[in-house]
Amino acid sequence: MFTAHDLEDAAAFVHARMAPTAQHHWPLLSAATGAQVWVKHENHTPTGAFKVRGALTFIDWLTRTRPDVTGICTATRGNHGQGQAWAATKAGLTAKVYVPRGNSVEKNAAMQAFGAELIEHGDDFDTARVEALQVAKAEGLFVVPAFHPELVRGVATYAYELFTAQPDLDTVYVPIGCGSGICGTIIARDALGLDTKIVGVVSDKAQTAKLSVEAGRLVETNAADTFADGMAVRVPVQAALDIYGPGAERIITVSDNEVADAIRLYFTATHNVAEGAGAAPLAGLMQERAQMQGKKAGVILCGGNIDTGWFKTVLDGNTPKL
């Protein structure tokens, strides 16, 4: 989808608006996994998650190609909405954001602080997404989908940074929600001509991406009831499947208990806070530690926006229940 030059240009654009995030080798994580672990710290962006990168490139593209647009409308569980609100309002646009009922209280507050008009609708992300599409059409707002080439172009800059700094990674573990993160990672790897294997990680309670790859077609699920809300997706995206289907080495599932274990490990080993989806790649590496012994592995800590109550539950040794 993009060349190395395209990604270099995208990185320059993003870096003019936010600093690159660090990639650190943490010895205690290596001791726990047996691999040489490098963490890509997307929890250190201006919104605490990787999605802001795609928001920057998307809103830039939107204002250049549709100068008459006045506002956007989108659906989210939180990190996508924070990024879109931040970038849209900086560009002078309104940002209407739909979330499901019972969404993260603290992510909702953050989206509003970044300038979003927040509306709760439905019981899950995919229901909120359908409502956002209908309202956008009725009100003349531009729909920001969960997956779009201009979103992926921005998101891919985190992988471009990681692979430029550490080009000899054997395997990188990436969480999958709607797919922009893993697709951006695959695209950056291929653009740079690397052999790194990309492993997608999904919740065992939200397996739409894994099921779709195995079936070779889109497979929706009836529920996505995981506290790792960034992966709580029922309906896959064809354009994303077209990239991660052939581009990922494999897709694995992790349980909520494994995710909670990984959140605790991140905090004790690095004193970084990880949300559920942010910890899922480390959970995947822990699950595969026998085959990763002595290898150089990357894990994408894609976000740190976990509600205080859930984080306290995890640190107390438990797993949040929905």
CSV table of C-alpha atoms in Angstrom, one decimal:
chain,number,residue,atom,x,y,z
A,1,MET,CA,0.0,0.0,0.0
A,2,PHE,CA,2.8,2.4,0.9
A,3,THR,CA,6.5,2.6,0.0
A,4,ALA,CA,9.4,3.4,2.3
A,5,HIS,CA,9.4,6.9,1.0
A,6,ASP,CA,5.7,7.3,1.7
A,7,LEU,CA,6.2,6.2,5.3
A,8,GLU,CA,9.2,8.5,5.7
A,9,ASP,CA,7.0,11.4,4.5
A,10,ALA,CA,4.2,10.3,6.9
A,11,ALA,CA,6.6,10.1,9.8
A,12,ALA,CA,8.0,13.6,9.1
A,13,PHE,CA,4.4,14.9,9.1
A,14,VAL,CA,3.5,13.1,12.3
A,15,HIS,CA,6.8,14.1,14.0
A,16,ALA,CA,6.2,17.7,13.3
A,17,ARG,CA,3.1,17.4,15.5
A,18,MET,CA,4.2,14.9,18.1
A,19,ALA,CA,7.5,13.3,19.2
A,20,PRO,CA,8.3,9.8,18.1
A,21,THR,CA,7.7,7.3,20.9
A,22,ALA,CA,10.5,5.2,22.4
A,23,GLN,CA,11.3,1.6,22.0
A,24,HIS,CA,13.0,0.2,25.1
A,25,HIS,CA,14.5,-3.1,25.9
A,26,TRP,CA,13.4,-4.1,29.4
A,27,PRO,CA,15.6,-6.8,31.2
A,28,LEU,CA,12.8,-7.9,33.5
A,29,LEU,CA,10.5,-8.6,30.6
A,30,SER,CA,13.2,-10.6,28.9
A,31,ALA,CA,13.7,-12.6,32.1
A,32,ALA,CA,10.0,-13.4,32.2
A,33,THR,CA,9.8,-14.4,28.6
A,34,GLY,CA,13.2,-15.8,27.7
A,35,ALA,CA,13.3,-13.5,24.7
A,36,GLN,CA,15.1,-10.2,24.1
A,37,VAL,CA,12.0,-8.0,24.4
A,38,TRP,CA,11.6,-4.6,22.9
A,39,VAL,CA,8.5,-2.6,23.8
A,40,LYS,CA,7.1,0.1,21.4
A,41,HIS,CA,5.7,2.6,23.8
A,42,GLU,CA,2.6,3.9,22.1
A,43,ASN,CA,1.2,4.6,25.5
A,44,HIS,CA,3.4,7.7,25.4
A,45,THR,CA,1.7,9.6,22.6
A,46,PRO,CA,-0.3,12.8,23.3
A,47,THR,CA,-3.5,10.8,23.7
A,48,GLY,CA,-1.9,7.7,25.4
A,49,ALA,CA,-2.5,5.5,22.4
A,50,PHE,CA,-1.3,4.8,18.8
A,51,LYS,CA,-4.5,6.0,17.1
A,52,VAL,CA,-3.5,9.6,17.2
A,53,ARG,CA,-1.0,9.0,14.4
A,54,GLY,CA,-3.7,8.0,12.0
A,55,ALA,CA,-6.0,10.8,13.1
A,56,LEU,CA,-3.3,13.3,12.2
A,57,THR,CA,-2.8,12.0,8.7
A,58,PHE,CA,-6.5,11.4,8.1
A,59,ILE,CA,-7.6,14.9,9.2
A,60,ASP,CA,-4.8,16.4,7.1
A,61,TRP,CA,-6.0,14.5,4.0
A,62,LEU,CA,-9.6,15.4,4.7
A,63,THR,CA,-9.1,19.1,5.0
A,64,ARG,CA,-6.9,19.1,1.9
A,65,THR,CA,-9.3,17.1,-0.3
A,66,ARG,CA,-12.6,18.4,1.1
A,67,PRO,CA,-12.0,21.9,2.1
A,68,ASP,CA,-15.7,22.5,2.6
A,69,VAL,CA,-16.1,19.9,5.4
A,70,THR,CA,-17.2,21.3,8.7
A,71,GLY,CA,-17.1,18.3,11.0
A,72,ILE,CA,-16.6,14.6,11.4
A,73,CYS,CA,-18.5,11.7,12.9
A,74,THR,CA,-17.1,8.4,14.1
A,75,ALA,CA,-17.6,5.5,16.5
A,76,THR,CA,-15.1,4.2,19.0
A,77,ARG,CA,-14.3,2.5,22.3
A,78,GLY,CA,-12.0,5.4,23.1
A,79,ASN,CA,-8.6,5.7,21.6
A,80,HIS,CA,-9.7,6.2,18.0
A,81,GLY,CA,-12.1,8.8,19.3
A,82,GLN,CA,-9.5,10.6,21.3
A,83,GLY,CA,-7.2,10.9,18.4
A,84,GLN,CA,-9.9,12.1,16.0
A,85,ALA,CA,-11.2,14.7,18.4
A,86,TRP,CA,-7.7,16.0,19.1
A,87,ALA,CA,-6.8,16.3,15.4
A,88,ALA,CA,-10.2,17.5,14.2
A,89,THR,CA,-10.6,20.3,16.7
A,90,LYS,CA,-7.1,21.5,16.0
A,91,ALA,CA,-8.1,21.7,12.4
A,92,GLY,CA,-11.2,23.7,13.2
A,93,LEU,CA,-13.7,20.9,12.7
A,94,THR,CA,-16.4,19.6,15.0
A,95,ALA,CA,-16.1,16.0,16.2
A,96,LYS,CA,-19.2,13.9,17.0
A,97,VAL,CA,-18.2,10.6,18.6
A,98,TYR,CA,-20.4,7.6,19.3
A,99,VAL,CA,-19.6,5.1,22.0
A,100,PRO,CA,-21.6,2.1,23.3
A,101,ARG,CA,-23.4,2.4,26.6
A,102,GLY,CA,-21.1,1.3,29.5
A,103,ASN,CA,-18.0,2.5,27.7
A,104,SER,CA,-14.9,3.4,29.7
A,105,VAL,CA,-15.7,6.4,31.9
A,106,GLU,CA,-12.2,7.7,31.7
A,107,LYS,CA,-11.9,7.3,28.0
A,108,ASN,CA,-15.2,9.1,27.6
A,109,ALA,CA,-13.9,12.0,29.7
A,110,ALA,CA,-10.7,12.2,27.7
A,111,MET,CA,-12.6,12.4,24.4
A,112,GLN,CA,-14.7,15.2,25.7
A,113,ALA,CA,-11.6,17.0,27.0
A,114,PHE,CA,-10.1,16.7,23.5
A,115,GLY,CA,-13.2,18.4,22.1
A,116,ALA,CA,-15.6,15.6,21.2
A,117,GLU,CA,-19.3,15.8,21.3
A,118,LEU,CA,-19.9,12.4,22.9
A,119,ILE,CA,-23.1,10.3,22.4
A,120,GLU,CA,-23.7,6.9,23.9
A,121,HIS,CA,-25.7,4.4,21.7
A,122,GLY,CA,-26.1,0.7,21.7
A,123,ASP,CA,-24.5,-2.1,23.6
A,124,ASP,CA,-21.3,-2.5,21.7
A,125,PHE,CA,-18.9,-0.8,19.2
A,126,ASP,CA,-20.5,-2.2,16.1
A,127,THR,CA,-24.0,-1.0,17.0
A,128,ALA,CA,-22.6,2.5,17.8
A,129,ARG,CA,-20.8,2.4,14.5
A,130,VAL,CA,-24.0,1.9,12.5
A,131,GLU,CA,-25.7,4.8,14.3
A,132,ALA,CA,-22.7,7.0,13.6
A,133,LEU,CA,-23.0,6.3,9.9
A,134,GLN,CA,-26.7,7.2,9.9
A,135,VAL,CA,-26.3,10.4,11.8
A,136,ALA,CA,-23.4,11.5,9.7
A,137,LYS,CA,-25.4,11.1,6.6
A,138,ALA,CA,-28.4,13.0,8.0
A,139,GLU,CA,-26.3,15.9,9.4
A,140,GLY,CA,-23.8,16.2,6.5
A,141,LEU,CA,-20.8,15.2,8.6
A,142,PHE,CA,-17.8,13.3,7.2
A,143,VAL,CA,-17.7,9.7,8.4
A,144,VAL,CA,-14.3,8.6,9.8
A,145,PRO,CA,-14.3,4.8,9.5
A,146,ALA,CA,-12.3,2.5,11.8
A,147,PHE,CA,-10.1,1.5,8.8
A,148,HIS,CA,-9.0,3.8,5.9
A,149,PRO,CA,-5.8,4.1,3.9
A,150,GLU,CA,-5.1,7.5,5.4
A,151,LEU,CA,-5.5,6.2,8.9
A,152,VAL,CA,-3.2,3.3,8.2
A,153,ARG,CA,-0.6,5.6,6.7
A,154,GLY,CA,-0.3,7.5,10.0
A,155,VAL,CA,-0.5,4.4,12.2
A,156,ALA,CA,2.3,2.7,10.2
A,157,THR,CA,4.7,5.4,11.4
A,158,TYR,CA,5.0,3.6,14.8
A,159,ALA,CA,6.2,0.5,13.0
A,160,TYR,CA,8.4,2.5,10.8
A,161,GLU,CA,10.1,4.0,13.9
A,162,LEU,CA,10.4,0.6,15.5
A,163,PHE,CA,11.8,-1.2,12.4
A,164,THR,CA,14.2,1.6,11.7
A,165,ALA,CA,15.6,1.4,15.2
A,166,GLN,CA,15.5,-2.4,15.5
A,167,PRO,CA,15.5,-3.9,12.0
A,168,ASP,CA,16.6,-7.4,13.2
A,169,LEU,CA,13.5,-8.2,15.2
A,170,ASP,CA,12.5,-11.9,14.7
A,171,THR,CA,8.9,-11.4,15.6
A,172,VAL,CA,6.5,-8.6,16.5
A,173,TYR,CA,3.3,-9.1,18.4
A,174,VAL,CA,0.4,-6.7,17.6
A,175,PRO,CA,-3.2,-6.6,18.9
A,176,ILE,CA,-6.1,-6.6,16.4
A,177,GLY,CA,-9.3,-4.6,16.8
A,178,CYS,CA,-10.4,-3.3,13.4
A,179,GLY,CA,-6.9,-3.9,12.0
A,180,SER,CA,-5.1,-0.6,11.4
A,181,GLY,CA,-2.3,-1.4,13.8
A,182,ILE,CA,-1.4,-4.8,12.4
A,183,CYS,CA,-1.8,-3.6,8.8
A,184,GLY,CA,0.4,-0.6,9.4
A,185,THR,CA,3.0,-3.0,10.9
A,186,ILE,CA,2.9,-5.4,8.0
A,187,ILE,CA,3.0,-2.5,5.5
A,188,ALA,CA,6.1,-1.0,7.2
A,189,ARG,CA,7.9,-4.3,7.4
A,190,ASP,CA,7.3,-5.0,3.7
A,191,ALA,CA,8.2,-1.4,2.6
A,192,LEU,CA,11.5,-1.7,4.4
A,193,GLY,CA,12.2,-5.2,3.0
A,194,LEU,CA,12.4,-6.9,6.4
A,195,ASP,CA,11.8,-10.6,7.2
A,196,THR,CA,10.2,-10.0,10.6
A,197,LYS,CA,7.3,-12.2,11.4
A,198,ILE,CA,4.1,-10.4,12.5
A,199,VAL,CA,1.8,-12.2,15.0
A,200,GLY,CA,-1.7,-10.9,15.5
A,201,VAL,CA,-3.2,-11.2,18.9
A,202,VAL,CA,-7.0,-11.2,19.6
A,203,SER,CA,-9.1,-11.9,22.6
A,204,ASP,CA,-10.5,-15.3,22.9
A,205,LYS,CA,-13.8,-13.5,23.5
A,206,ALA,CA,-13.5,-11.4,20.3
A,207,GLN,CA,-12.1,-13.7,17.6
A,208,THR,CA,-13.6,-12.2,14.4
A,209,ALA,CA,-10.1,-11.5,12.9
A,210,LYS,CA,-8.8,-15.0,13.6
A,211,LEU,CA,-11.9,-16.7,12.4
A,212,SER,CA,-12.0,-14.6,9.2
A,213,VAL,CA,-8.4,-15.5,8.3
A,214,GLU,CA,-9.1,-19.2,8.9
A,215,ALA,CA,-12.2,-19.1,6.8
A,216,GLY,CA,-10.7,-16.9,4.1
A,217,ARG,CA,-13.8,-14.6,4.3
A,218,LEU,CA,-15.4,-12.2,6.8
A,219,VAL,CA,-16.8,-14.0,9.8
A,220,GLU,CA,-18.8,-11.9,12.3
A,221,THR,CA,-19.3,-13.0,15.9
A,222,ASN,CA,-22.3,-12.6,18.1
A,223,ALA,CA,-20.4,-11.0,21.0
A,224,ALA,CA,-17.1,-9.4,21.9
A,225,ASP,CA,-17.3,-9.3,25.7
A,226,THR,CA,-13.7,-8.6,26.8
A,227,PHE,CA,-12.4,-6.0,29.1
A,228,ALA,CA,-9.6,-5.4,26.5
A,229,ASP,CA,-12.0,-3.0,24.9
A,230,GLY,CA,-9.6,-2.1,22.0
A,231,MET,CA,-10.0,-5.6,20.7
A,232,ALA,CA,-13.8,-5.8,21.4
A,233,VAL,CA,-14.9,-6.0,17.8
A,234,ARG,CA,-17.6,-8.3,16.3
A,235,VAL,CA,-17.5,-7.3,12.7
A,236,PRO,CA,-14.3,-7.5,10.7
A,237,VAL,CA,-13.1,-5.2,7.9
A,238,GLN,CA,-12.5,-6.6,4.5
A,239,ALA,CA,-9.7,-4.1,3.5
A,240,ALA,CA,-7.9,-5.0,6.7
A,241,LEU,CA,-8.4,-8.7,6.3
A,242,ASP,CA,-6.9,-8.4,2.8
A,243,ILE,CA,-3.6,-7.2,4.4
A,244,TYR,CA,-3.3,-9.2,7.6
A,245,GLY,CA,-4.7,-12.4,6.2
A,246,PRO,CA,-1.7,-13.0,3.9
A,247,GLY,CA,0.7,-10.7,5.8
A,248,ALA,CA,0.6,-12.1,9.4
A,249,GLU,CA,2.6,-15.2,10.3
A,250,ARG,CA,-0.3,-16.3,12.5
A,251,ILE,CA,-3.1,-15.0,14.8
A,252,ILE,CA,-3.4,-16.2,18.3
A,253,THR,CA,-5.9,-15.8,21.1
A,254,VAL,CA,-5.3,-14.7,24.6
A,255,SER,CA,-7.7,-14.9,27.6
A,256,ASP,CA,-8.7,-12.0,29.8
A,257,ASN,CA,-6.8,-13.7,32.6
A,258,GLU,CA,-3.6,-13.7,30.4
A,259,VAL,CA,-4.2,-10.0,29.6
A,260,ALA,CA,-4.5,-9.2,33.3
A,261,ASP,CA,-1.3,-11.1,34.0
A,262,ALA,CA,0.5,-9.1,31.3
A,263,ILE,CA,-0.8,-5.7,32.7
A,264,ARG,CA,0.6,-6.7,36.0
A,265,LEU,CA,3.9,-7.8,34.4
A,266,TYR,CA,4.2,-4.5,32.6
A,267,PHE,CA,3.8,-2.6,35.8
A,268,THR,CA,6.1,-4.6,37.9
A,269,ALA,CA,8.8,-4.9,35.2
A,270,THR,CA,8.6,-1.4,33.7
A,271,HIS,CA,6.2,0.7,35.8
A,272,ASN,CA,4.3,1.4,32.6
A,273,VAL,CA,0.5,1.3,32.6
A,274,ALA,CA,-1.1,-0.8,29.8
A,275,GLU,CA,-4.7,-1.1,28.9
A,276,GLY,CA,-6.1,-4.5,27.9
A,277,ALA,CA,-5.3,-4.3,24.2
A,278,GLY,CA,-2.0,-2.7,25.0
A,279,ALA,CA,-1.0,-5.7,27.1
A,280,ALA,CA,-2.4,-8.3,24.8
A,281,PRO,CA,0.9,-8.6,22.7
A,282,LEU,CA,2.9,-9.3,25.8
A,283,ALA,CA,0.3,-11.8,26.8
A,284,GLY,CA,0.8,-13.4,23.4
A,285,LEU,CA,4.5,-13.5,23.8
A,286,MET,CA,4.2,-15.1,27.3
A,287,GLN,CA,1.9,-17.7,25.8
A,288,GLU,CA,4.5,-18.5,23.1
A,289,ARG,CA,7.6,-18.1,25.3
A,290,ALA,CA,8.8,-21.7,24.7
A,291,GLN,CA,9.2,-21.1,21.0
A,292,MET,CA,10.6,-17.6,21.4
A,293,GLN,CA,13.5,-18.5,23.7
A,294,GLY,CA,16.6,-16.5,22.8
A,295,LYS,CA,14.9,-14.6,20.0
A,296,LYS,CA,14.5,-10.9,19.6
A,297,ALA,CA,10.8,-10.0,19.9
A,298,GLY,CA,8.9,-6.7,19.7
A,299,VAL,CA,5.6,-6.1,21.5
A,300,ILE,CA,3.4,-3.1,20.7
A,301,LEU,CA,2.1,-1.4,23.9
A,302,CYS,CA,-0.5,0.3,21.8
A,303,GLY,CA,-2.2,2.2,24.7
A,304,GLY,CA,-2.3,2.9,28.4
A,305,ASN,CA,-5.8,4.2,28.8
A,306,ILE,CA,-7.3,1.8,31.4
A,307,ASP,CA,-9.9,3.0,33.9
A,308,THR,CA,-8.6,3.3,37.4
A,309,GLY,CA,-11.1,0.8,38.8
A,310,TRP,CA,-10.0,-1.9,36.4
A,311,PHE,CA,-6.4,-1.2,36.9
A,312,LYS,CA,-6.8,-1.5,40.7
A,313,THR,CA,-8.7,-4.8,40.2
A,314,VAL,CA,-5.8,-6.1,38.1
A,315,LEU,CA,-3.1,-4.9,40.5
A,316,ASP,CA,-5.1,-6.7,43.3
A,317,GLY,CA,-4.5,-9.9,41.4
A,318,ASN,CA,-7.9,-10.2,39.8
A,319,THR,CA,-9.4,-9.9,36.3
A,320,PRO,CA,-12.1,-7.2,35.6
A,321,LYS,CA,-15.5,-8.6,34.8
A,322,LEU,CA,-18.0,-7.0,32.5
